[in-house]
Short mmCIF file of C-alpha atoms in Angstrom, two decimals:
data_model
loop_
_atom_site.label_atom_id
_atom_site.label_comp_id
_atom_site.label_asym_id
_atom_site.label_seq_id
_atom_site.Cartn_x
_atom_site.Cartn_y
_atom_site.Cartn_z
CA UNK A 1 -16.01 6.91 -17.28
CA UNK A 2 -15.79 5.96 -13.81
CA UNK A 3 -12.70 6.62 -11.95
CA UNK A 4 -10.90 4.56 -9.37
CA UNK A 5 -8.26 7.35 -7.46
CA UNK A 6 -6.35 5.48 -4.89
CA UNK A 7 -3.81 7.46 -3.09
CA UNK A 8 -2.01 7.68 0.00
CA UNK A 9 -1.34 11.28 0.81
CA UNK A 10 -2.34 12.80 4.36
CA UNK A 11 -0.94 15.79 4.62
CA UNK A 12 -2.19 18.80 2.59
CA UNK A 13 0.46 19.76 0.75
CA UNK A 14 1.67 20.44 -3.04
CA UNK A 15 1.00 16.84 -3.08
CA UNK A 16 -2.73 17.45 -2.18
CA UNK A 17 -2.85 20.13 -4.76
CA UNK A 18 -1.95 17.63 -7.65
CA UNK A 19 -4.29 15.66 -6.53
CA UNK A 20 -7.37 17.97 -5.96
CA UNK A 21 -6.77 20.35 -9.68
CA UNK A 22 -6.64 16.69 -11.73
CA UNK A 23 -9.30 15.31 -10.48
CA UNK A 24 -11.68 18.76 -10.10
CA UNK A 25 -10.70 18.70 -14.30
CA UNK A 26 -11.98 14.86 -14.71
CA UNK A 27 -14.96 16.02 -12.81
CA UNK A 28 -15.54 18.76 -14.79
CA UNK A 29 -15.39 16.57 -18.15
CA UNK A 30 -18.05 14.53 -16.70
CA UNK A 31 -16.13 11.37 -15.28
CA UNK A 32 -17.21 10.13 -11.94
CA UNK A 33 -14.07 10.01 -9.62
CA UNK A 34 -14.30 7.56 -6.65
CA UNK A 35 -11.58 8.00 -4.26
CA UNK A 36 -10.28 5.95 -1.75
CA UNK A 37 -7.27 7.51 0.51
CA UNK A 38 -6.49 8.45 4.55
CA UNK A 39 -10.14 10.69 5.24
CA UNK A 40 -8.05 12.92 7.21
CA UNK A 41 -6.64 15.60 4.33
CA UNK A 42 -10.34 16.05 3.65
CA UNK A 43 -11.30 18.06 6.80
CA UNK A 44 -7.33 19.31 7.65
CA UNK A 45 -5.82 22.80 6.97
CA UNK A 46 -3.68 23.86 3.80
CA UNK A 47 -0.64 22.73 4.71
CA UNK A 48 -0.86 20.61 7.46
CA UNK A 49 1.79 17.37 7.83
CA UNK A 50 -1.44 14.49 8.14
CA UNK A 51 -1.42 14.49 11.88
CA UNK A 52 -0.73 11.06 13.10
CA UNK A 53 1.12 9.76 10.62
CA UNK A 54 3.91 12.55 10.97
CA UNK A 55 3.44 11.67 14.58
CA UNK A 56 4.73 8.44 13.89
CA UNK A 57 7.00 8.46 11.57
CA UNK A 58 9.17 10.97 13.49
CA UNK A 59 8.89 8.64 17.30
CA UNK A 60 8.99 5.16 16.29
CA UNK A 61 11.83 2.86 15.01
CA UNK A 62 12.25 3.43 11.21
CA UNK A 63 11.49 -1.07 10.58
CA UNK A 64 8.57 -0.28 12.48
CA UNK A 65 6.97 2.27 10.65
CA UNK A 66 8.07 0.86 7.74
CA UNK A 67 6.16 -2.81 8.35
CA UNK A 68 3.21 -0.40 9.40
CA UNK A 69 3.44 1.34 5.61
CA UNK A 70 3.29 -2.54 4.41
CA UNK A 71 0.44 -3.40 6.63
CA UNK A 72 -1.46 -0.20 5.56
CA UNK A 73 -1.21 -1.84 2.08
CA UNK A 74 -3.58 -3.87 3.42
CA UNK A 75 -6.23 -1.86 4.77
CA UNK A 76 -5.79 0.00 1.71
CA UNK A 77 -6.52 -3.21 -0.37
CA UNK A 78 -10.06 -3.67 1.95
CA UNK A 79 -11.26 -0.33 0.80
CA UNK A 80 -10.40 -0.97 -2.73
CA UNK A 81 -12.22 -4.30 -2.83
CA UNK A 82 -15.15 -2.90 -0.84
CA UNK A 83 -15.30 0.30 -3.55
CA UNK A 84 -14.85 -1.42 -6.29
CA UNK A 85 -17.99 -3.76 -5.30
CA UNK A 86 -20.25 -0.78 -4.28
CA UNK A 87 -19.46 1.45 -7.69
CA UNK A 88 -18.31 -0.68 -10.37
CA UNK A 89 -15.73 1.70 -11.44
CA UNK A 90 -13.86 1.17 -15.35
CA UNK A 91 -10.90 2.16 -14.48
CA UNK A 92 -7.99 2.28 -11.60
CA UNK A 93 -6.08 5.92 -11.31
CA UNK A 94 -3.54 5.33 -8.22
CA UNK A 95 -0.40 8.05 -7.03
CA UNK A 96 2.10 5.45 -6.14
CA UNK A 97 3.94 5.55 -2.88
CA UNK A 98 6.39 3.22 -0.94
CA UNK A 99 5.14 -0.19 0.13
CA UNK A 100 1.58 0.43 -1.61
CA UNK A 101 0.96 -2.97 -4.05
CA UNK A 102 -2.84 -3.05 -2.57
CA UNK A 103 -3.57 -1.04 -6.24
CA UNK A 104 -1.67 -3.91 -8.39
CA UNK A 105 -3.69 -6.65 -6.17
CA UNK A 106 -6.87 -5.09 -6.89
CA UNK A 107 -6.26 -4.62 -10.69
CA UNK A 108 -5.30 -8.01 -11.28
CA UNK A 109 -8.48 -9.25 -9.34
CA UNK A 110 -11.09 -7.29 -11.09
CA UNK A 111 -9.25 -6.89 -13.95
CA UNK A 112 -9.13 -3.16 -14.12
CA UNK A 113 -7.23 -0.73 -16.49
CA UNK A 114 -4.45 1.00 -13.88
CA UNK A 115 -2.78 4.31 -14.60
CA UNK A 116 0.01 4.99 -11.74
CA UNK A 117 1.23 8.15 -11.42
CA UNK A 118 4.56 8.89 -10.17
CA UNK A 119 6.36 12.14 -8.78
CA UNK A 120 9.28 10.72 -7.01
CA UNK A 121 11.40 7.39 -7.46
CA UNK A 122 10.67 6.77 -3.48
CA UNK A 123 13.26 4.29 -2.39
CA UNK A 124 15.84 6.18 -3.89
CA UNK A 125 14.73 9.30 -2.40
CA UNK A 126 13.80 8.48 1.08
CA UNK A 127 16.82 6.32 0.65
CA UNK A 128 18.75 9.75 0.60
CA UNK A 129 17.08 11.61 3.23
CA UNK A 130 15.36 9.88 5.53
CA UNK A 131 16.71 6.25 5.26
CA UNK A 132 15.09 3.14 4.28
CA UNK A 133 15.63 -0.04 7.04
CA UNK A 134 14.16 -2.43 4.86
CA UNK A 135 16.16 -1.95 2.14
CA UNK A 136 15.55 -5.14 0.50
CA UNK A 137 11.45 -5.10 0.80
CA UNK A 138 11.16 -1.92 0.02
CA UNK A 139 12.90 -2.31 -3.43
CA UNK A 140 10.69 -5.40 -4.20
CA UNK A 141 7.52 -3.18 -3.87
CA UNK A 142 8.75 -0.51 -5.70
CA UNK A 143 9.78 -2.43 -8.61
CA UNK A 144 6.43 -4.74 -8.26
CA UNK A 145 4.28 -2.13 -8.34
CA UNK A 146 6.23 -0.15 -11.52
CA UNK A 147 6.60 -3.44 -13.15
CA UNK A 148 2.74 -4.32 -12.77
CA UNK A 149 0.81 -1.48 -13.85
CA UNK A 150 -0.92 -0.92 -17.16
CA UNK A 151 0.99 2.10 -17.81
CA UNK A 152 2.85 4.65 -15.90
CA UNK A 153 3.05 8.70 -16.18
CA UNK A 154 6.49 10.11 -14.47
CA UNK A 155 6.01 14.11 -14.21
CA UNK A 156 9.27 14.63 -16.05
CA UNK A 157 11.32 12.93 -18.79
CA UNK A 158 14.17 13.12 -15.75
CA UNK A 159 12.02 10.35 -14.08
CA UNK A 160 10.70 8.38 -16.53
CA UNK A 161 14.72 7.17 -17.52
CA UNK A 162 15.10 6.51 -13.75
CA UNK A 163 12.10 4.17 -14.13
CA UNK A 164 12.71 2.74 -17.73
CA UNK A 165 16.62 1.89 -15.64
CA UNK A 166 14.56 -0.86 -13.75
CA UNK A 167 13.58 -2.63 -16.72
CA UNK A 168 9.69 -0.68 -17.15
CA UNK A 169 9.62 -1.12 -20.94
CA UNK A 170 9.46 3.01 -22.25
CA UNK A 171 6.43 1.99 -23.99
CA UNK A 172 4.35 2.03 -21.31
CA UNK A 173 5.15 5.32 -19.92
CA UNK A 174 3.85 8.88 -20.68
CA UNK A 175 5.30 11.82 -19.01
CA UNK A 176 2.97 14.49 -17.70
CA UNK A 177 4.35 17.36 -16.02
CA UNK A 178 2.29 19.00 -13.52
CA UNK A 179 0.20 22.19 -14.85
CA UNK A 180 -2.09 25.32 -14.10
CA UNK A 181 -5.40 25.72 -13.58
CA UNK A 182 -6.39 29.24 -15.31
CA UNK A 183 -9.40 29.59 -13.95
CA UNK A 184 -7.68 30.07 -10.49
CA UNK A 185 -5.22 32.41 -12.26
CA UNK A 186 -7.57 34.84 -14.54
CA UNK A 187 -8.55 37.47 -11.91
CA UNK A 188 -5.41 38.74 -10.36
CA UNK A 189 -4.90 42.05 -9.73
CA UNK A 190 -1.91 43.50 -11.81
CA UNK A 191 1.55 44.02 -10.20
CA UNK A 192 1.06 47.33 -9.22
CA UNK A 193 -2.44 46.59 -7.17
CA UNK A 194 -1.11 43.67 -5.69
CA UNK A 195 2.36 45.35 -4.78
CA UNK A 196 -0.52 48.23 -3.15
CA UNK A 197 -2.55 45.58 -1.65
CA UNK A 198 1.18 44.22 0.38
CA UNK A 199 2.61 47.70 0.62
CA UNK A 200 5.06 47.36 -1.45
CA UNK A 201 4.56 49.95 -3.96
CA UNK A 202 7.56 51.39 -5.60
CA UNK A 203 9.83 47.98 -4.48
CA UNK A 204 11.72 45.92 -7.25
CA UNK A 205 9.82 42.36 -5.43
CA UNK A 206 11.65 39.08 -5.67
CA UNK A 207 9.81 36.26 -5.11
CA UNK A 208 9.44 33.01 -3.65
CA UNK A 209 6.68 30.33 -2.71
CA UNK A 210 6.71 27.15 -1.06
CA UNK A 211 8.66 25.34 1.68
CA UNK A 212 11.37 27.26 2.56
CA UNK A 213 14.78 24.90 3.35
CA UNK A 214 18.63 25.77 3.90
CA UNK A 215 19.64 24.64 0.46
CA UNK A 216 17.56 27.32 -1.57
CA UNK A 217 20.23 29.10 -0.55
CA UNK A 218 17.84 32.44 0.07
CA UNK A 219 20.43 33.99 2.03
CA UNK A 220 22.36 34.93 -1.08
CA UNK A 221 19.25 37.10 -1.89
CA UNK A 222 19.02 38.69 1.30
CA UNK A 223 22.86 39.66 0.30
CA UNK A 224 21.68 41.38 -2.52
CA UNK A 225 19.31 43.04 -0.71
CA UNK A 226 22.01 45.07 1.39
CA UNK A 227 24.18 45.33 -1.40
CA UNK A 228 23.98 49.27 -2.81
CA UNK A 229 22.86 49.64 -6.29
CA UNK A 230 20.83 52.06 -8.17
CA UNK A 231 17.08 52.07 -9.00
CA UNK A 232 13.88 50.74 -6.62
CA UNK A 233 14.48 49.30 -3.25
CA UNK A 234 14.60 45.77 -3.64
CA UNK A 235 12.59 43.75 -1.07
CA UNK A 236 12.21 39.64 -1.01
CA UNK A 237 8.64 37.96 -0.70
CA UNK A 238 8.47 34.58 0.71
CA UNK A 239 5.05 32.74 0.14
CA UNK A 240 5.26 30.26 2.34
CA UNK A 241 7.26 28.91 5.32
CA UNK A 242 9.72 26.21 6.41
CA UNK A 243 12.96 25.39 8.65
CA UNK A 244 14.95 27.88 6.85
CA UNK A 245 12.64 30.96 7.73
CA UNK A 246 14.16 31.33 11.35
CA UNK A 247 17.85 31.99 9.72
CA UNK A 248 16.76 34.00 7.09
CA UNK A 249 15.10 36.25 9.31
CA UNK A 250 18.45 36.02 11.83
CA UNK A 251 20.54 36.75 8.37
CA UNK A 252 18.34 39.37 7.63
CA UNK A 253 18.26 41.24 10.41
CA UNK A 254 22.15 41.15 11.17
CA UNK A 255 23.03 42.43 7.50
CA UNK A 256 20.38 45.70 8.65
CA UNK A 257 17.80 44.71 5.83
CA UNK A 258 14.96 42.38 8.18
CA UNK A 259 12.54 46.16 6.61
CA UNK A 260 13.13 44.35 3.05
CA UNK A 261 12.21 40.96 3.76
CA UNK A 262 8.86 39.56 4.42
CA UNK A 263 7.86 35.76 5.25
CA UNK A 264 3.82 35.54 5.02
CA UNK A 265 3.94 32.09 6.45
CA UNK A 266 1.50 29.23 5.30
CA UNK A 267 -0.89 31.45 2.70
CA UNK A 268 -3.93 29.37 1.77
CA UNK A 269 -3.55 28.35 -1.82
CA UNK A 270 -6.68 30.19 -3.31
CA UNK A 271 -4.23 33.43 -2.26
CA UNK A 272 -1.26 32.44 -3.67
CA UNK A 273 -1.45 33.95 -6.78
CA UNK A 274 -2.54 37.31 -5.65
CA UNK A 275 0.90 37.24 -3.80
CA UNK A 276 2.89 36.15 -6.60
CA UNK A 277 1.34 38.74 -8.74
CA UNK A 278 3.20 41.16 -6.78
CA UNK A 279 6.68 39.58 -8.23
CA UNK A 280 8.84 41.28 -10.10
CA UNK A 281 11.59 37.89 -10.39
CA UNK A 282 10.16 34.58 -9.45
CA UNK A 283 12.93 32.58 -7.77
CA UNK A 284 13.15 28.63 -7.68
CA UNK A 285 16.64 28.48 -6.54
CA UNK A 286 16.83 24.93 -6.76
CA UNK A 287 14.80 21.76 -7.49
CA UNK A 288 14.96 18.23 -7.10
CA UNK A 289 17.01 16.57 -10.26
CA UNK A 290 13.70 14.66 -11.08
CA UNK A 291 10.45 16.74 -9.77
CA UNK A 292 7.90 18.66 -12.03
CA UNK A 293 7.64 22.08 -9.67
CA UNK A 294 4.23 23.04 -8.73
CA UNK A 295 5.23 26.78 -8.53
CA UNK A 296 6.98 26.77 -11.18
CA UNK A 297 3.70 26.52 -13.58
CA UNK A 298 2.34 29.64 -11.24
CA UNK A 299 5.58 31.30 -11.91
CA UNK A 300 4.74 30.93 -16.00
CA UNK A 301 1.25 31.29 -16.04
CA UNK A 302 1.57 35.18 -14.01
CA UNK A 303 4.06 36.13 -16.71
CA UNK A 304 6.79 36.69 -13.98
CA UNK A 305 10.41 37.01 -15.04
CA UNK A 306 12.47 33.55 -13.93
CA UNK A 307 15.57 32.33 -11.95
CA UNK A 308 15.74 28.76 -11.93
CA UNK A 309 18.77 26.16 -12.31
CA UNK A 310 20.17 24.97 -15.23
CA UNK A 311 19.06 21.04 -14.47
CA UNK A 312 17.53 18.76 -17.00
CA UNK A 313 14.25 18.47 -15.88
CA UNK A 314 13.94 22.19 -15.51
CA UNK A 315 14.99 22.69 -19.27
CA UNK A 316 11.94 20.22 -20.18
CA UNK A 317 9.90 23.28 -19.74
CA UNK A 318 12.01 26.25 -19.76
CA UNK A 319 15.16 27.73 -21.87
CA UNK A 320 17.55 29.86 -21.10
CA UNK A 321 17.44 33.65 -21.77
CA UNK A 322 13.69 33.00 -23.54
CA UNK A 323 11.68 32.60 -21.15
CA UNK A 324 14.11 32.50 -17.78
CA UNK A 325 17.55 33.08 -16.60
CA UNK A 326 18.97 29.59 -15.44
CA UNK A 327 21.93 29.47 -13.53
CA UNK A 328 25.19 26.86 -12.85
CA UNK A 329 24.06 24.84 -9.95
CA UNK A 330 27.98 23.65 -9.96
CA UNK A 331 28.47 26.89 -9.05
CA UNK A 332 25.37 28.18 -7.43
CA UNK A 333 26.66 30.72 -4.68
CA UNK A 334 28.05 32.90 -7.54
CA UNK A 335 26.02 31.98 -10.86
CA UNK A 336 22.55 32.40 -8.37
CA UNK A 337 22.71 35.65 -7.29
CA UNK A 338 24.67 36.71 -10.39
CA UNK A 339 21.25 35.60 -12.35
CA UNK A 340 19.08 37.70 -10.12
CA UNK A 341 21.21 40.52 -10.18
CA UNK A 342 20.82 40.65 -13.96
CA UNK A 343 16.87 40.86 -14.07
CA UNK A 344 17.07 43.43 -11.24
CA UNK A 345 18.91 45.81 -13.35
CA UNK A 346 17.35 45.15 -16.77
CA UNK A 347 13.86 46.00 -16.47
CA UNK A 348 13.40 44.81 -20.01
CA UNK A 349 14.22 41.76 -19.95
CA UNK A 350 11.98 41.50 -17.03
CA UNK A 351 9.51 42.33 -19.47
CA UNK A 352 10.69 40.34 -22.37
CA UNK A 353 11.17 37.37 -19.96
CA UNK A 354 7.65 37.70 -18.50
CA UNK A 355 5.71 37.62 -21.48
CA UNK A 356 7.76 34.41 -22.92
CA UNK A 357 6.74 32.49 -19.88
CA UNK A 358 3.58 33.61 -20.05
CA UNK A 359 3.18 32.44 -23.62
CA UNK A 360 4.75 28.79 -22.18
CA UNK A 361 1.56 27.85 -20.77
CA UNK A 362 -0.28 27.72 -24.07
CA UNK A 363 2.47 26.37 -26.81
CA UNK A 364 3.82 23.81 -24.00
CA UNK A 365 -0.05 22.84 -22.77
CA UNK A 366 0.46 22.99 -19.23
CA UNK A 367 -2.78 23.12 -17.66
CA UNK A 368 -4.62 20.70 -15.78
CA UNK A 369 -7.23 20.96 -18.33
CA UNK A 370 -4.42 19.00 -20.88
CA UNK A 371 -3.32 16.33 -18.57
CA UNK A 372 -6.76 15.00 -17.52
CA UNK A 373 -7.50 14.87 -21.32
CA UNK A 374 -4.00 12.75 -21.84
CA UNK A 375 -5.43 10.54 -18.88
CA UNK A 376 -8.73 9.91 -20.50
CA UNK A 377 -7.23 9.52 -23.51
CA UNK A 378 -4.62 6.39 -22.00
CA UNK A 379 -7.64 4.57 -20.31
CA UNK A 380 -9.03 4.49 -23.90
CA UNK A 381 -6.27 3.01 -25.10
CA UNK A 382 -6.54 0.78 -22.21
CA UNK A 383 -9.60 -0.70 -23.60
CA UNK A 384 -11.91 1.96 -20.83
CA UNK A 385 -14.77 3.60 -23.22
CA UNK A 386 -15.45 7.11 -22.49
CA UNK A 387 -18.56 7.83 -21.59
CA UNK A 388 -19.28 11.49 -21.37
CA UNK A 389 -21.71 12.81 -19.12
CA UNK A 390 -24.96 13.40 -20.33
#
């Protein structure tokens, strides 16, 4: 089939990483994908913020930027019309964002199947954070677009209540949690070659990747670090980089430990797993009461032994004392580094841990191989036939 992906992402991000695995698996089944999105993630650095529009949204009036999101809409509705004239495509795929009904528009004028995907419910979350100043408008198009679609697939069972809350009939939703692409993860040196290839041979290595903020709370870790105890040094790997590094680093260094710590900065993602092969714990300290975590797949799929809260979306994938520890997030400076400090000094349940999550992957079916086939498999249902590739 041919396959309308309409997005709005421009920076190159975990959110460009979703994008890129699920449609590199449609592509690889033989489905033409036709996208239609800001040009400027194509030629911009892992991990960039998408340029001008970060520009913007952090130096003009919040209404302002927000009427420009609205007007995008438009643009965005030009190249969808002008697309779906020049390739005729069955189908409508679109990642939904904030003021973004050019995909609903387009559907109901060509009469196209639409799949939206969502990984955050926006208005609630930039609500929280950032603020919304069109409160009012910004609700209509969230609820317009949800409302409107064929069907929708939430990346956790967390999200798809929130939705099915603003009247989105259950029915027409189908979670999908993000996945792993194995391929990228079947020639990785073991733990002891990649803890050579760092230099940390000999270390017990705790380890994180991804953004690194204030409320990961990462300076409980670096506690542990100074803390005496028995057995391997213990030294903490952060994959990635963020606002908290400069802190961690000042934490570090006060408590006499800055020799155990190491912050790679931005890694390029075809490296990551090489890094997180050198893990002995895989930390996601906390999570977002509704997100599917990206790392958290890489974390399974490498076998490492887990640390993760005890929130309802993470229990969709993982269970306590099988195949991680999960801790009290009501109580997260204790229960936290309590949880870590329990895989540090039981190597076997490292072990026993690690090969659990490893096994998670297959008897849960999260790969990016699986969700592309549930995709293909809605559109038929939506009427699309599936034409394989000759």
């Amino acid at each position: 089939m041919k396959i309308l992906y309409h997005h709005r992402i421009a920076s190159k991000d975990g959110q460009y990483v979703h994008v890129e695995e699920l449609t590199l698996t449609l592509k690889r089944m033989g489905h033409d994908i036709v996208f239609v999105g800001p040009k400027v993630v194509d030629s911009s650095e892992f991990g960039s913020d998408g340029g001008m529009v970060a520009w913007l949204k952090r130096f003009i009036p919040g209404f302002a930027y927000e009427l420009l999101e609205l007007c995008y809409s438009i643009v965005a509705y030009i190249k969808l019309r002008k697309a779906v004239k020049e390739h005729q495509p069955d189908c409508l795929y679109e990642r939904y964002n904030l003021y973004m009904p050019a995909g609903i528009w387009i559907k109901r004028q060509f009469n196209l199947p639409m799949i939206l995907e969502i990984n955050a419910p926006l208005f609630a979350e930039r609500s929280k954070f950032d603020g919304i100043a069109i409160p009012f408008l910004a609700r209509w198009s969230e609820h317009y677009t949800w409302r409107n679609a064929d069907h929708i697939v939430p990346v956790t069972q967390v999200l798809a209540a929130q939705i099915a809350a603003t009247g989105v009939n259950a029915e027409r939703m189908t979670v999908i949690p993000n996945g792993i692409n194995l391929q990228r993860f079947s020639n990785v040196p073991d733990i002891d070659q990649a803890k050579a290839r760092l230099d940390l041979d000999n270390k017990l290595v705790l380890g994180f990747t991804g953004f690194v903020r204030e409320w990961h709370r990462l300076d409980r870790v670096i506690d542990l670090l100074a803390q005496p105890h028995d057995g391997p040094q213990r030294h903490l790997l952060l994959v990635g980089d963020g606002p908290a590094r400069e802190s961690l680093e000042q934490h570090a260094q006060s408590l006499g430990v800055s020799s155990q710590v190491t912050i790679t900065g931005i890694v390029a993602r075809d490296r990551v797993a090489d890094y997180v092969a050198a893990f002995d714990i895989a930390l996601q300290p906390d999570v977002v009461a509704y997100a599917s975590p990206l790392k958290l797949f890489e974390y399974l799929a490498l076998g490492r032994a887990i640390v993760a809260p005890d929130t309802a979306n993470i229990r969709e994938v993982l269970t306590h004392e099988s195949n991680a520890l999960l801790f009290d997030t009501n109580d997260m400076d204790t229960s936290f580094p309590a949880a870590v400090e329990t895989l540090c000094s039981n190597p076997q349940l490292r072990s026993t841990l690690g090969q659990q999550a490893e096994q998670t992957i297959i008897d849960g079916g999260y790969t990016w191989d699986n969700n592309a086939q549930t995709v293909t498999g809605l559109f038929e249902t939506l009427g699309v036939r599936n034409i394989e590739a000759i």
